Amino acid sequence: MPPPSDIVKVAIEWPGANAQLIEIDQKKPLTSIIREVCDGWSLSNPEYYALRYADGPQLYITEQTRGEIKNGTILRLTISPSRAARQLLERIQSSSMDARLEALKELAKLSADITFATEFTNMEGISVLTRLVESGTNKTSSCGEMLAFTLTAFLELMDHGIVSWEMISLPFIKQIAGYVNHTMADASILQRSLAILESMVLNSQTLYLKVAEEITVGQLIAHLQVSNQEIQTYAIALINALFLKAPEDKRQEEHVNTLDLPLTEMANVLAQKHLRSIILNHIIRGNSPIKTEMAHQLYVLQVLTFNLLEERMMTKMDPSDQAQRDIIFELRRIAFDAESDPNSSTEKRKAMYTKDYKMLGFTNHVNPAMDFTQTPPGMLALDNMLYLAKVHQDTYIRIVLENSSREDKHECPFGRSAIELTRMLCEILQVGELPNEGRNDYHPMFFTHDRSFEEFFCVGIQLLNKTWKEMRATAEDFNKVMQVVKEQITRALSSKPNSLDQFKSKLRSLSYSEILRLRQSERMSQDDFQSPPIV
């Protein structure tokens, strides 16, 4: 008698008959068990049959998966995967529209099963489906349901990875793109078409190029303005996929009118004001709560947007580049509104520059360009400083002059702080890292401004200056201050502020004394005060 662990008690159904309650010996071949079940109902040709789960996805049971059968499971005797595949292949090519629709409906459900999918694919079933789509026979509204099931089955079959996406023809791509570009397309057809195009792009660089020639951002933006969140999600997923696969040079180019350009020619698509404001107004601030998959796509979009900064972050300053050095001169000019006397001697000018660069808080007073040779943050730090000086000039001048008038030991070095803060913000936002499949922690406030990273920096540098004063810090405390600022920023971000103003408001409530209080409170709650030595 087999040990109890090898015996599984199940019920097996067959249409029009009473269920059989049997004990499956997991040591016996599956073919033997199917033969016994067929004998119980006097069914001949047991090789024509297989077992499937009666509930859930109703997957076929194979020798590889039979170990997952649990006691009390309800199974169903059904025709084998190969016979099912052959029959469905014949029926989807039937001249009867009703028969074809029923077959495609069943195919869409069965295609999720890898066992069936393998059999169907081996019979050239995918080619039959692509020809159905290419022929355009399903364009009429009466055939919309049929087309939707065809596309569902196609996507399910391709997702198993049994055949390469490279086999997809250009007429098929054009047909699918046509459904996306057609503003009146049926919602179910549009969803599946967007999903198919996304899979093509993610699975093949060749197909990426072909898809990008057929789809424009303007058309995808139109799908972001509908009330159906699933369509919005698929549209953003396709934008993300196209952007993820775009060659580096295509991502960084600037174009005046991006809405009518193919995505291959579009640079910085994610930073376009039109796209950002539509996402903000129609999705983030829309009427529907954000679902998990949408949150993930928004997170991916956020990551890809910030990854545009990677090139500047990893670019060292060239101290011999006059244009780059002019930016430092500009920072000095804005801060002190000083033009050097052209009649003064070289030595006198150098001494004045050195004094000013020290007041600006650079580590290298003689040649501050050397401060930007470390990557990260490289030239990105200088970009941020120039943005602050030009866009928030009063704030910039106040920070610089306030610190240059303090006692030497208590001054907060602006230059060094800006460089370290930029590095920290890149670390917090994981600039340069690929999106994580399981994450969905996007931040609404980053969709509220065209220059969100620069604005994030401007808020951060004011916070750093404030925290420095609260801590009564000196140069020796620099790293300690940076740790507190990082904690203030990450705590404020975790509250998911909806705007930069909400973010600033949250930071105001996270003063240095509040951070100390929170740390103490968290330490107290983590300690085990019931341990024997304490008791």
Coordinates of N, CA and C in Angstrom, one line a residue, residues 346-480:
T346 N 46.4 91.2 -12.9 CA 46.0 89.8 -12.9 C 46.0 89.2 -11.5
E347 N 47.1 89.6 -10.7 CA 47.2 89.0 -9.4 C 46.1 89.5 -8.5
K348 N 45.7 90.8 -8.7 CA 44.6 91.4 -7.9 C 43.3 90.7 -8.2
R349 N 43.1 90.5 -9.5 CA 41.8 89.8 -9.9 C 41.8 88.4 -9.4
K350 N 42.9 87.7 -9.4 CA 42.9 86.3 -8.9 C 42.6 86.3 -7.4
A351 N 43.2 87.2 -6.7 CA 43.0 87.3 -5.2 C 41.5 87.6 -4.9
M352 N 40.9 88.4 -5.8 CA 39.4 88.8 -5.6 C 38.6 87.6 -5.9
Y353 N 38.9 86.9 -7.0 CA 38.2 85.7 -7.4 C 38.2 84.6 -6.3
T354 N 39.5 84.4 -5.8 CA 39.7 83.4 -4.7 C 38.8 83.7 -3.5
K355 N 38.8 85.0 -3.1 CA 38.0 85.4 -1.9 C 36.5 85.2 -2.2
D356 N 36.0 85.5 -3.4 CA 34.6 85.3 -3.8 C 34.3 83.8 -3.8
Y357 N 35.1 83.0 -4.4 CA 34.9 81.6 -4.4 C 34.8 80.9 -3.1
K358 N 35.6 81.5 -2.1 CA 35.6 81.0 -0.8 C 34.2 81.4 -0.2
M359 N 33.8 82.6 -0.4 CA 32.5 83.0 0.1 C 31.3 82.2 -0.5
L360 N 31.5 81.8 -1.8 CA 30.5 80.9 -2.4 C 30.5 79.5 -1.9
G361 N 31.5 79.2 -1.1 CA 31.5 77.9 -0.4 C 32.1 76.7 -1.3
F362 N 33.0 77.1 -2.2 CA 33.6 76.0 -3.0 C 34.8 75.4 -2.2
T363 N 35.1 74.2 -2.4 CA 36.2 73.5 -1.7 C 37.5 74.0 -2.2
N364 N 37.6 74.1 -3.6 CA 38.8 74.6 -4.2 C 38.6 76.1 -4.5
H365 N 39.2 77.0 -3.7 CA 39.0 78.4 -3.9 C 39.7 79.0 -5.1
V366 N 40.8 78.4 -5.5 CA 41.6 78.9 -6.6 C 40.9 78.5 -7.9
N367 N 40.5 77.2 -8.0 CA 39.9 76.7 -9.3 C 38.7 75.9 -8.9
P368 N 37.6 76.5 -8.7 CA 36.3 75.8 -8.3 C 35.9 74.8 -9.3
A369 N 36.3 74.9 -10.6 CA 36.0 73.9 -11.6 C 36.3 72.5 -11.1
M370 N 37.4 72.4 -10.3 CA 37.8 71.1 -9.8 C 36.8 70.4 -8.9
D371 N 35.9 71.2 -8.3 CA 34.8 70.7 -7.4 C 33.8 69.8 -8.2
F372 N 33.8 70.0 -9.5 CA 32.8 69.3 -10.3 C 33.4 68.2 -11.2
T373 N 34.5 67.7 -10.7 CA 35.2 66.6 -11.5 C 34.8 65.2 -10.9
Q374 N 34.1 65.2 -9.8 CA 33.7 63.9 -9.2 C 32.3 63.5 -9.7
T375 N 32.2 62.3 -10.1 CA 30.9 61.8 -10.6 C 30.4 60.6 -9.7
P376 N 29.2 60.5 -9.4 CA 28.2 61.6 -9.4 C 28.6 62.7 -8.4
P377 N 28.1 63.9 -8.5 CA 27.0 64.4 -9.3 C 27.5 65.1 -10.6
G378 N 28.8 65.3 -10.7 CA 29.3 65.9 -12.0 C 28.7 67.3 -12.3
M379 N 28.4 67.5 -13.6 CA 27.9 68.8 -14.0 C 26.4 69.0 -13.6
L380 N 25.8 68.0 -13.2 CA 24.4 68.2 -12.7 C 24.3 69.1 -11.5
A381 N 25.3 69.1 -10.7 CA 25.3 70.0 -9.5 C 25.4 71.4 -10.0
L382 N 26.3 71.7 -11.0 CA 26.4 73.0 -11.5 C 25.2 73.5 -12.2
D383 N 24.5 72.6 -12.9 CA 23.2 72.9 -13.5 C 22.2 73.4 -12.5
N384 N 22.1 72.6 -11.4 CA 21.2 73.0 -10.3 C 21.5 74.4 -9.7
M385 N 22.8 74.6 -9.5 CA 23.2 75.9 -8.9 C 22.9 77.1 -9.8
L386 N 23.1 76.9 -11.1 CA 22.7 77.9 -12.1 C 21.2 78.2 -12.1
Y387 N 20.4 77.0 -12.0 CA 19.0 77.2 -12.0 C 18.5 78.0 -10.8
L388 N 19.1 77.7 -9.7 CA 18.7 78.4 -8.4 C 19.1 79.9 -8.6
A389 N 20.3 80.1 -9.1 CA 20.7 81.5 -9.2 C 19.9 82.3 -10.2
K390 N 19.4 81.7 -11.2 CA 18.7 82.4 -12.3 C 17.2 82.5 -12.0
V391 N 16.6 81.3 -11.6 CA 15.1 81.3 -11.4 C 14.7 81.7 -10.0
H392 N 15.5 81.4 -9.0 CA 15.2 81.9 -7.6 C 16.4 82.7 -7.1
Q393 N 16.6 83.8 -7.8 CA 17.7 84.7 -7.6 C 17.8 85.2 -6.2
D394 N 16.7 85.7 -5.7 CA 16.7 86.2 -4.3 C 17.1 85.2 -3.3
T395 N 16.5 84.0 -3.4 CA 16.9 82.9 -2.5 C 18.4 82.6 -2.6
Y396 N 18.9 82.5 -3.8 CA 20.3 82.2 -4.0 C 21.2 83.3 -3.3
I397 N 20.9 84.6 -3.6 CA 21.7 85.7 -3.0 C 21.6 85.6 -1.5
R398 N 20.4 85.4 -1.0 CA 20.2 85.4 0.5 C 21.1 84.3 1.1
I399 N 21.0 83.1 0.5 CA 21.8 82.0 1.1 C 23.3 82.3 1.1
V400 N 23.8 82.8 0.0 CA 25.2 83.0 -0.2 C 25.7 84.1 0.8
L401 N 25.0 85.3 0.8 CA 25.4 86.4 1.6 C 25.2 86.1 3.1
E402 N 24.1 85.4 3.4 CA 23.9 85.1 4.8 C 25.0 84.3 5.4
N403 N 25.5 83.3 4.6 CA 26.6 82.5 5.1 C 28.0 83.2 5.1
S404 N 28.1 84.0 4.1 CA 29.4 84.7 4.0 C 29.6 85.8 5.1
S405 N 28.5 86.1 5.8 CA 28.6 87.1 6.8 C 28.6 86.5 8.2
R406 N 28.5 85.2 8.3 CA 28.5 84.5 9.6 C 30.0 84.3 10.0
E407 N 30.1 83.9 11.3 CA 31.5 83.6 11.7 C 32.0 82.5 10.9
D408 N 33.3 82.5 10.6 CA 33.9 81.5 9.8 C 33.5 80.1 10.1
K409 N 33.5 79.7 11.4 CA 33.3 78.3 11.8 C 31.8 77.9 11.6
H410 N 30.9 78.9 11.5 CA 29.5 78.5 11.4 C 28.9 78.7 10.0
E411 N 29.7 79.1 9.1 CA 29.2 79.3 7.7 C 28.8 78.0 7.1
C412 N 27.7 77.9 6.3 CA 27.3 76.7 5.6 C 27.8 76.9 4.2
P413 N 28.8 76.1 3.8 CA 29.4 76.4 2.4 C 28.5 76.0 1.3
F414 N 28.0 77.1 0.6 CA 27.0 76.8 -0.4 C 27.4 75.9 -1.5
G415 N 28.6 76.1 -2.1 CA 29.1 75.3 -3.2 C 29.2 73.8 -2.8
R416 N 29.9 73.5 -1.7 CA 30.0 72.1 -1.2 C 28.7 71.5 -0.9
S417 N 27.8 72.3 -0.3 CA 26.4 71.8 0.1 C 25.6 71.5 -1.2
A418 N 25.7 72.3 -2.2 CA 24.9 72.1 -3.4 C 25.4 70.8 -4.1
I419 N 26.7 70.6 -4.1 CA 27.2 69.4 -4.8 C 26.8 68.2 -4.0
E420 N 27.0 68.2 -2.7 CA 26.6 67.0 -1.9 C 25.1 66.8 -1.9
L421 N 24.3 67.9 -1.9 CA 22.8 67.7 -2.0 C 22.4 67.1 -3.3
T422 N 23.0 67.5 -4.4 CA 22.7 67.0 -5.7 C 23.0 65.5 -5.7
R423 N 24.1 65.1 -5.2 CA 24.5 63.7 -5.1 C 23.5 62.9 -4.3
M424 N 23.0 63.5 -3.2 CA 22.1 62.8 -2.3 C 20.7 62.7 -3.0
L425 N 20.2 63.7 -3.7 CA 18.9 63.6 -4.4 C 19.0 62.6 -5.5
C426 N 20.1 62.5 -6.1 CA 20.2 61.4 -7.2 C 20.2 60.0 -6.6
E427 N 20.7 59.9 -5.4 CA 20.7 58.6 -4.6 C 19.3 58.3 -4.2
I428 N 18.6 59.3 -3.6 CA 17.2 59.1 -3.2 C 16.3 58.7 -4.3
L429 N 16.5 59.4 -5.5 CA 15.6 59.1 -6.6 C 16.2 58.0 -7.5
Q430 N 17.3 57.4 -7.1 CA 17.9 56.3 -7.9 C 18.1 56.6 -9.3
V431 N 18.7 57.8 -9.6 CA 18.9 58.2 -11.0 C 19.9 57.3 -11.6
G432 N 19.6 56.8 -12.8 CA 20.4 55.9 -13.5 C 20.1 54.4 -13.4
E433 N 19.2 54.1 -12.4 CA 18.9 52.7 -12.2 C 17.6 52.4 -13.0
L434 N 17.5 51.2 -13.4 CA 16.3 50.7 -14.2 C 15.1 50.6 -13.2
P435 N 13.9 50.8 -13.7 CA 12.7 50.7 -12.9 C 12.6 49.2 -12.3
N436 N 12.1 49.1 -11.1 CA 12.0 47.9 -10.4 C 10.6 47.3 -10.7
E437 N 10.5 46.1 -11.1 CA 9.2 45.5 -11.5 C 8.1 45.5 -10.4
G438 N 8.6 45.4 -9.2 CA 7.6 45.3 -8.1 C 7.2 46.6 -7.5
R439 N 7.7 47.7 -7.9 CA 7.5 49.0 -7.2 C 6.4 49.8 -7.9
N440 N 5.7 50.6 -7.1 CA 4.7 51.5 -7.6 C 4.7 52.8 -6.8
D441 N 5.8 53.2 -6.2 CA 5.8 54.4 -5.4 C 6.2 55.6 -6.1
Y442 N 5.3 56.1 -7.0 CA 5.5 57.3 -7.7 C 5.2 58.5 -6.8
H443 N 5.7 59.7 -7.1 CA 5.4 60.9 -6.3 C 4.6 61.9 -7.1
P444 N 3.4 62.2 -6.8 CA 2.6 63.1 -7.5 C 3.2 64.5 -7.7
M445 N 4.0 64.9 -6.7 CA 4.6 66.3 -6.8 C 5.5 66.4 -8.0
F446 N 6.2 65.3 -8.4 CA 7.1 65.4 -9.5 C 6.4 65.6 -10.9
F447 N 5.1 65.4 -10.9 CA 4.4 65.6 -12.1 C 3.8 67.0 -12.2
T448 N 4.1 67.9 -11.2 CA 3.4 69.2 -11.1 C 4.3 70.3 -11.7
H449 N 5.5 70.0 -12.1 CA 6.4 71.0 -12.6 C 7.3 70.5 -13.7
D450 N 7.5 71.4 -14.7 CA 8.4 71.0 -15.8 C 9.8 70.7 -15.4
R451 N 10.3 71.4 -14.4 CA 11.7 71.3 -14.0 C 11.6 70.7 -12.5
S452 N 11.0 69.6 -12.3 CA 10.8 69.1 -11.0 C 12.1 68.8 -10.2
F453 N 13.1 68.3 -10.9 CA 14.3 67.9 -10.2 C 15.0 69.2 -9.7
E454 N 15.1 70.2 -10.5 CA 15.7 71.5 -10.2 C 14.9 72.1 -9.0
E455 N 13.6 72.1 -9.1 CA 12.8 72.7 -8.0 C 13.0 71.9 -6.7
F456 N 13.1 70.6 -6.8 CA 13.4 69.7 -5.7 C 14.7 70.1 -5.0
F457 N 15.7 70.4 -5.9 CA 17.0 70.8 -5.4 C 16.9 72.2 -4.6
C458 N 16.1 73.1 -5.2 CA 15.9 74.4 -4.6 C 15.3 74.4 -3.3
V459 N 14.3 73.5 -3.1 CA 13.7 73.3 -1.8 C 14.7 72.7 -0.8
G460 N 15.5 71.7 -1.4 CA 16.5 71.0 -0.5 C 17.6 71.9 0.0
I461 N 18.0 72.8 -0.9 CA 19.2 73.7 -0.5 C 18.7 74.7 0.6
Q462 N 17.5 75.1 0.5 CA 16.9 76.0 1.6 C 16.8 75.2 2.9
L463 N 16.3 74.0 2.8 CA 16.2 73.1 4.0 C 17.5 72.9 4.6
L464 N 18.5 72.6 3.8 CA 19.9 72.3 4.3 C 20.4 73.5 5.1
N465 N 20.2 74.7 4.5 CA 20.7 76.0 5.2 C 19.9 76.2 6.5
K466 N 18.6 75.9 6.5 CA 17.8 76.0 7.8 C 18.3 75.0 8.8
T467 N 18.5 73.8 8.4 CA 18.9 72.7 9.3 C 20.3 73.0 9.9
W468 N 21.1 73.5 9.0 CA 22.5 73.9 9.5 C 22.4 74.9 10.6
K469 N 21.6 75.9 10.5 CA 21.4 76.9 11.5 C 20.8 76.3 12.8
E470 N 19.8 75.4 12.6 CA 19.2 74.8 13.8 C 20.2 73.9 14.6
M471 N 21.1 73.3 13.9 CA 22.1 72.4 14.5 C 23.3 73.2 15.0
R472 N 23.3 74.5 14.7 CA 24.5 75.3 15.0 C 25.8 74.6 14.6
A473 N 25.7 74.2 13.3 CA 26.8 73.3 12.8 C 28.0 74.1 12.4
T474 N 29.1 73.4 12.5 CA 30.4 73.9 12.0 C 30.9 73.0 10.8
A475 N 32.0 73.3 10.2 CA 32.5 72.6 9.0 C 32.6 71.1 9.4
E476 N 33.0 70.8 10.7 CA 33.2 69.4 11.1 C 31.9 68.6 11.1
D477 N 30.8 69.4 11.2 CA 29.5 68.7 11.3 C 28.8 68.4 10.0
F478 N 29.6 68.7 8.9 CA 29.0 68.7 7.5 C 28.2 67.4 7.2
N479 N 28.9 66.3 7.5 CA 28.3 65.0 7.1 C 27.1 64.7 8.0
K480 N 27.2 65.1 9.3 CA 26.1 64.9 10.2 C 24.8 65.7 9.7

